[in-house]
PDB file of C-alpha atoms in Angstrom:
ATOM      1  CA  UNK Y   1      -6.411  -2.557  -1.363  1.00  0.00           C
ATOM      2  CA  UNK Y   2      -8.938  -3.620  -3.820  1.00  0.00           C
ATOM      3  CA  UNK Y   3     -12.826  -2.582  -2.760  1.00  0.00           C
ATOM      4  CA  UNK Y   4     -11.668  -0.516   0.043  1.00  0.00           C
ATOM      5  CA  UNK Y   5     -11.530   2.758   0.609  1.00  0.00           C
ATOM      6  CA  UNK Y   6     -10.281   5.527   3.236  1.00  0.00           C
ATOM      7  CA  UNK Y   7     -13.034   7.766   4.489  1.00  0.00           C
ATOM      8  CA  UNK Y   8     -12.416  10.848   6.409  1.00  0.00           C
ATOM      9  CA  UNK Y   9     -15.163  12.241   8.882  1.00  0.00           C
ATOM     10  CA  UNK Y  10     -15.099  15.210  11.429  1.00  0.00           C
ATOM     11  CA  UNK Y  11     -15.771  14.301  14.977  1.00  0.00           C
ATOM     12  CA  UNK Y  12     -15.952  16.778  18.199  1.00  0.00           C
ATOM     13  CA  UNK Y  13     -13.095  16.417  20.795  1.00  0.00           C
ATOM     14  CA  UNK Y  14     -13.475  18.030  24.441  1.00  0.00           C
ATOM     15  CA  UNK Y  15     -10.341  19.954  25.544  1.00  0.00           C
ATOM     16  CA  UNK Y  16     -10.449  19.680  29.328  1.00  0.00           C
ATOM     17  CA  UNK Y  17      -8.322  22.672  30.149  1.00  0.00           C
ATOM     18  CA  UNK Y  18     -10.050  25.210  27.641  1.00  0.00           C
ATOM     19  CA  UNK Y  19     -13.474  23.357  28.288  1.00  0.00           C
ATOM     20  CA  UNK Y  20     -14.262  23.694  24.776  1.00  0.00           C
ATOM     21  CA  UNK Y  21     -15.215  21.331  21.897  1.00  0.00           C
ATOM     22  CA  UNK Y  22     -12.948  21.278  18.555  1.00  0.00           C
ATOM     23  CA  UNK Y  23     -13.442  19.375  15.539  1.00  0.00           C
ATOM     24  CA  UNK Y  24     -10.743  17.040  14.142  1.00  0.00           C
ATOM     25  CA  UNK Y  25     -10.626  14.474  11.476  1.00  0.00           C
ATOM     26  CA  UNK Y  26     -10.876  10.618  11.906  1.00  0.00           C
ATOM     27  CA  UNK Y  27     -10.361   8.121   9.087  1.00  0.00           C
ATOM     28  CA  UNK Y  28     -12.132   4.597   8.529  1.00  0.00           C
ATOM     29  CA  UNK Y  29     -11.693   1.851   6.372  1.00  0.00           C
ATOM     30  CA  UNK Y  30     -14.694   1.054   4.437  1.00  0.00           C
ATOM     31  CA  UNK Y  31     -15.477  -1.439   2.123  1.00  0.00           C
ATOM     32  CA  UNK Y  32     -16.844  -0.691  -1.385  1.00  0.00           C
ATOM     33  CA  UNK Y  33     -18.358  -3.648  -2.933  1.00  0.00           C
ATOM     34  CA  UNK Y  34     -18.714  -2.332  -6.462  1.00  0.00           C
ATOM     35  CA  UNK Y  35     -15.380  -0.329  -6.517  1.00  0.00           C
ATOM     36  CA  UNK Y  36     -17.091   2.723  -7.918  1.00  0.00           C
ATOM     37  CA  UNK Y  37     -15.815   5.240  -5.319  1.00  0.00           C
ATOM     38  CA  UNK Y  38     -13.523   8.241  -6.124  1.00  0.00           C
ATOM     39  CA  UNK Y  39     -11.600  10.798  -4.511  1.00  0.00           C
ATOM     40  CA  UNK Y  40     -13.896  13.488  -3.262  1.00  0.00           C
ATOM     41  CA  UNK Y  41     -17.135  11.392  -3.216  1.00  0.00           C
ATOM     42  CA  UNK Y  42     -19.408  12.092  -0.179  1.00  0.00           C
ATOM     43  CA  UNK Y  43     -20.710   8.919   1.167  1.00  0.00           C
ATOM     44  CA  UNK Y  44     -22.809   7.494   3.724  1.00  0.00           C
ATOM     45  CA  UNK Y  45     -21.207   4.317   5.360  1.00  0.00           C
ATOM     46  CA  UNK Y  46     -22.399   2.076   8.300  1.00  0.00           C
ATOM     47  CA  UNK Y  47     -21.809  -1.389  10.106  1.00  0.00           C
ATOM     48  CA  UNK Y  48     -21.879  -4.425   7.793  1.00  0.00           C
ATOM     49  CA  UNK Y  49     -25.299  -6.069   7.609  1.00  0.00           C
ATOM     50  CA  UNK Y  50     -25.952  -9.328   9.262  1.00  0.00           C
ATOM     51  CA  UNK Y  51     -25.397 -11.371   6.020  1.00  0.00           C
ATOM     52  CA  UNK Y  52     -22.370  -9.907   5.128  1.00  0.00           C
ATOM     53  CA  UNK Y  53     -20.858  -9.855   8.491  1.00  0.00           C
ATOM     54  CA  UNK Y  54     -21.762 -13.825   8.518  1.00  0.00           C
ATOM     55  CA  UNK Y  55     -19.818 -14.513   5.365  1.00  0.00           C
ATOM     56  CA  UNK Y  56     -16.725 -11.979   6.412  1.00  0.00           C
ATOM     57  CA  UNK Y  57     -16.832 -13.949   9.914  1.00  0.00           C
ATOM     58  CA  UNK Y  58     -16.341 -17.349   8.100  1.00  0.00           C
ATOM     59  CA  UNK Y  59     -13.374 -15.979   5.984  1.00  0.00           C
ATOM     60  CA  UNK Y  60     -11.869 -14.322   9.366  1.00  0.00           C
ATOM     61  CA  UNK Y  61     -12.052 -10.788   8.164  1.00  0.00           C
ATOM     62  CA  UNK Y  62     -14.289  -9.575  10.999  1.00  0.00           C
ATOM     63  CA  UNK Y  63     -12.482  -7.110  13.125  1.00  0.00           C
ATOM     64  CA  UNK Y  64     -13.408  -7.322  16.896  1.00  0.00           C
ATOM     65  CA  UNK Y  65     -12.373  -4.178  18.867  1.00  0.00           C
ATOM     66  CA  UNK Y  66     -10.843  -6.141  21.866  1.00  0.00           C
ATOM     67  CA  UNK Y  67      -8.490  -8.531  19.856  1.00  0.00           C
ATOM     68  CA  UNK Y  68      -7.059  -5.807  17.405  1.00  0.00           C
ATOM     69  CA  UNK Y  69      -3.229  -6.285  17.246  1.00  0.00           C
ATOM     70  CA  UNK Y  70      -1.137  -3.714  19.121  1.00  0.00           C
ATOM     71  CA  UNK Y  71       2.372  -2.802  18.912  1.00  0.00           C
ATOM     72  CA  UNK Y  72       4.561  -2.386  22.233  1.00  0.00           C
ATOM     73  CA  UNK Y  73       3.253   1.122  22.991  1.00  0.00           C
ATOM     74  CA  UNK Y  74      -0.170  -0.467  23.279  1.00  0.00           C
ATOM     75  CA  UNK Y  75      -1.478   1.778  19.928  1.00  0.00           C
ATOM     76  CA  UNK Y  76      -3.532  -0.308  17.475  1.00  0.00           C
ATOM     77  CA  UNK Y  77      -1.548  -1.551  14.405  1.00  0.00           C
ATOM     78  CA  UNK Y  78      -4.352  -2.555  12.191  1.00  0.00           C
ATOM     79  CA  UNK Y  79      -7.830  -1.162  12.170  1.00  0.00           C
ATOM     80  CA  UNK Y  80      -9.198  -3.305   9.687  1.00  0.00           C
ATOM     81  CA  UNK Y  81     -12.390  -2.777   7.692  1.00  0.00           C
ATOM     82  CA  UNK Y  82     -15.564  -2.326   9.847  1.00  0.00           C
ATOM     83  CA  UNK Y  83     -17.936  -0.307   7.995  1.00  0.00           C
ATOM     84  CA  UNK Y  84     -19.649  -0.819   4.263  1.00  0.00           C
ATOM     85  CA  UNK Y  85     -20.804   2.201   2.020  1.00  0.00           C
ATOM     86  CA  UNK Y  86     -24.445   2.649   2.198  1.00  0.00           C
ATOM     87  CA  UNK Y  87     -25.071   5.218  -0.364  1.00  0.00           C
ATOM     88  CA  UNK Y  88     -23.077   7.982  -2.623  1.00  0.00           C
ATOM     89  CA  UNK Y  89     -24.705  11.095  -1.538  1.00  0.00           C
ATOM     90  CA  UNK Y  90     -22.536  13.634  -3.466  1.00  0.00           C
ATOM     91  CA  UNK Y  91     -20.357  12.241  -6.260  1.00  0.00           C
ATOM     92  CA  UNK Y  92     -17.381  13.956  -7.333  1.00  0.00           C
ATOM     93  CA  UNK Y  93     -16.898  14.771 -11.245  1.00  0.00           C
ATOM     94  CA  UNK Y  94     -18.560  11.633 -13.362  1.00  0.00           C
ATOM     95  CA  UNK Y  95     -21.835  10.542 -12.066  1.00  0.00           C
ATOM     96  CA  UNK Y  96     -21.782   7.374 -10.465  1.00  0.00           C
ATOM     97  CA  UNK Y  97     -24.558   5.712 -13.048  1.00  0.00           C
ATOM     98  CA  UNK Y  98     -21.554   6.355 -15.630  1.00  0.00           C
ATOM     99  CA  UNK Y  99     -18.493   5.319 -13.941  1.00  0.00           C
ATOM    100  CA  UNK Y 100     -16.982   1.610 -14.762  1.00  0.00           C
ATOM    101  CA  UNK Y 101     -15.550  -0.286 -11.699  1.00  0.00           C
ATOM    102  CA  UNK Y 102     -11.936   0.143 -11.305  1.00  0.00           C
ATOM    103  CA  UNK Y 103      -9.831  -2.766 -12.418  1.00  0.00           C
ATOM    104  CA  UNK Y 104      -6.541  -3.407 -10.984  1.00  0.00           C
ATOM    105  CA  UNK Y 105      -3.791  -5.005 -13.464  1.00  0.00           C
ATOM    106  CA  UNK Y 106      -4.657  -5.930 -16.778  1.00  0.00           C
ATOM    107  CA  UNK Y 107      -7.341  -8.443 -18.177  1.00  0.00           C
ATOM    108  CA  UNK Y 108      -4.865 -11.183 -17.858  1.00  0.00           C
ATOM    109  CA  UNK Y 109      -4.209 -10.421 -14.291  1.00  0.00           C
ATOM    110  CA  UNK Y 110      -0.433  -9.156 -14.866  1.00  0.00           C
ATOM    111  CA  UNK Y 111       1.280  -6.075 -15.203  1.00  0.00           C
ATOM    112  CA  UNK Y 112       1.436  -4.677 -18.775  1.00  0.00           C
ATOM    113  CA  UNK Y 113       3.691  -1.698 -19.623  1.00  0.00           C
ATOM    114  CA  UNK Y 114       4.486   0.499 -22.471  1.00  0.00           C
ATOM    115  CA  UNK Y 115       7.310  -0.540 -24.901  1.00  0.00           C
ATOM    116  CA  UNK Y 116       9.588   1.734 -22.890  1.00  0.00           C
ATOM    117  CA  UNK Y 117       8.770   0.036 -19.512  1.00  0.00           C
ATOM    118  CA  UNK Y 118       9.164  -3.181 -20.992  1.00  0.00           C
ATOM    119  CA  UNK Y 119      12.942  -2.722 -22.034  1.00  0.00           C
ATOM    120  CA  UNK Y 120      13.742  -0.741 -18.826  1.00  0.00           C
ATOM    121  CA  UNK Y 121      12.420  -3.736 -16.854  1.00  0.00           C
ATOM    122  CA  UNK Y 122      14.523  -6.476 -19.102  1.00  0.00           C
ATOM    123  CA  UNK Y 123      17.672  -4.380 -18.866  1.00  0.00           C
ATOM    124  CA  UNK Y 124      17.261  -4.468 -14.843  1.00  0.00           C
ATOM    125  CA  UNK Y 125      16.318  -8.190 -14.974  1.00  0.00           C
ATOM    126  CA  UNK Y 126      19.723  -8.827 -17.031  1.00  0.00           C
ATOM    127  CA  UNK Y 127      21.922  -6.497 -14.984  1.00  0.00           C
ATOM    128  CA  UNK Y 128      20.303  -8.618 -11.974  1.00  0.00           C
ATOM    129  CA  UNK Y 129      21.341 -11.966 -13.431  1.00  0.00           C
ATOM    130  CA  UNK Y 130      24.643 -11.045 -15.077  1.00  0.00           C
ATOM    131  CA  UNK Y 131      25.865  -9.947 -11.648  1.00  0.00           C
ATOM    132  CA  UNK Y 132      26.178  -6.135 -12.239  1.00  0.00           C
ATOM    133  CA  UNK Y 133      27.818  -5.766 -15.598  1.00  0.00           C
ATOM    134  CA  UNK Y 134      31.082  -4.219 -14.728  1.00  0.00           C
ATOM    135  CA  UNK Y 135      33.807  -6.363 -12.624  1.00  0.00           C
ATOM    136  CA  UNK Y 136      36.303  -4.775 -10.501  1.00  0.00           C
ATOM    137  CA  UNK Y 137      39.987  -4.035 -11.578  1.00  0.00           C
ATOM    138  CA  UNK Y 138      42.401  -6.643 -10.122  1.00  0.00           C
ATOM    139  CA  UNK Y 139      44.251  -5.269  -7.222  1.00  0.00           C
ATOM    140  CA  UNK Y 140      48.081  -5.475  -6.912  1.00  0.00           C
ATOM    141  CA  UNK Y 141      49.343  -7.418  -4.118  1.00  0.00           C
ATOM    142  CA  UNK Y 142      50.910  -4.727  -1.610  1.00  0.00           C
ATOM    143  CA  UNK Y 143      53.016  -7.026   0.185  1.00  0.00           C
ATOM    144  CA  UNK Y 144      56.262  -5.462   1.684  1.00  0.00           C
ATOM    145  CA  UNK Y 145      59.662  -6.369   0.139  1.00  0.00           C
ATOM    146  CA  UNK Y 146      58.187  -8.167  -2.812  1.00  0.00           C
ATOM    147  CA  UNK Y 147      58.294  -6.066  -6.300  1.00  0.00           C
ATOM    148  CA  UNK Y 148      56.015  -7.843  -8.764  1.00  0.00           C
ATOM    149  CA  UNK Y 149      57.141  -5.992 -11.912  1.00  0.00           C
ATOM    150  CA  UNK Y 150      60.867  -6.674 -11.399  1.00  0.00           C
ATOM    151  CA  UNK Y 151      62.357  -9.556 -13.397  1.00  0.00           C
ATOM    152  CA  UNK Y 152      64.445 -12.036 -11.416  1.00  0.00           C
ATOM    153  CA  UNK Y 153      68.235 -11.330 -11.156  1.00  0.00           C
ATOM    154  CA  UNK Y 154      70.375 -14.148 -12.646  1.00  0.00           C
ATOM    155  CA  UNK Y 155      72.568 -16.041 -10.354  1.00  0.00           C
TER     156      UNK Y 155
END
């Protein structure tokens, strides 16, 4: 998704039988307004501020915990974007000031491939329109008692 990243954080879970806490990873979808985050960045995120939340609510994008769609087993199907990036604590690789926002697609908004990819795509489209190219061979009628290769006898 554009302007959305998946963030992993560690939480502590209590194991009742062992009476011990364990850490396990959990994942959240986080809104990245400027499309600047890269894999490996350490970020601070939090709930949407009231101004952004009102805008998202008007568009129907606010996820309310009790109204999330569930599958037939009762598991939540869509978590939705519930948080926004507050700051990048530690950037991975290129510093944040030198990054350009990620673009999806080309300037025109359509996919533009290399010359080889365009040829390949045209060949595939041609094959789909033409019905596959090869035609199956005509099957001989194998009716009992009728020989198609023999000439009729003069009467």
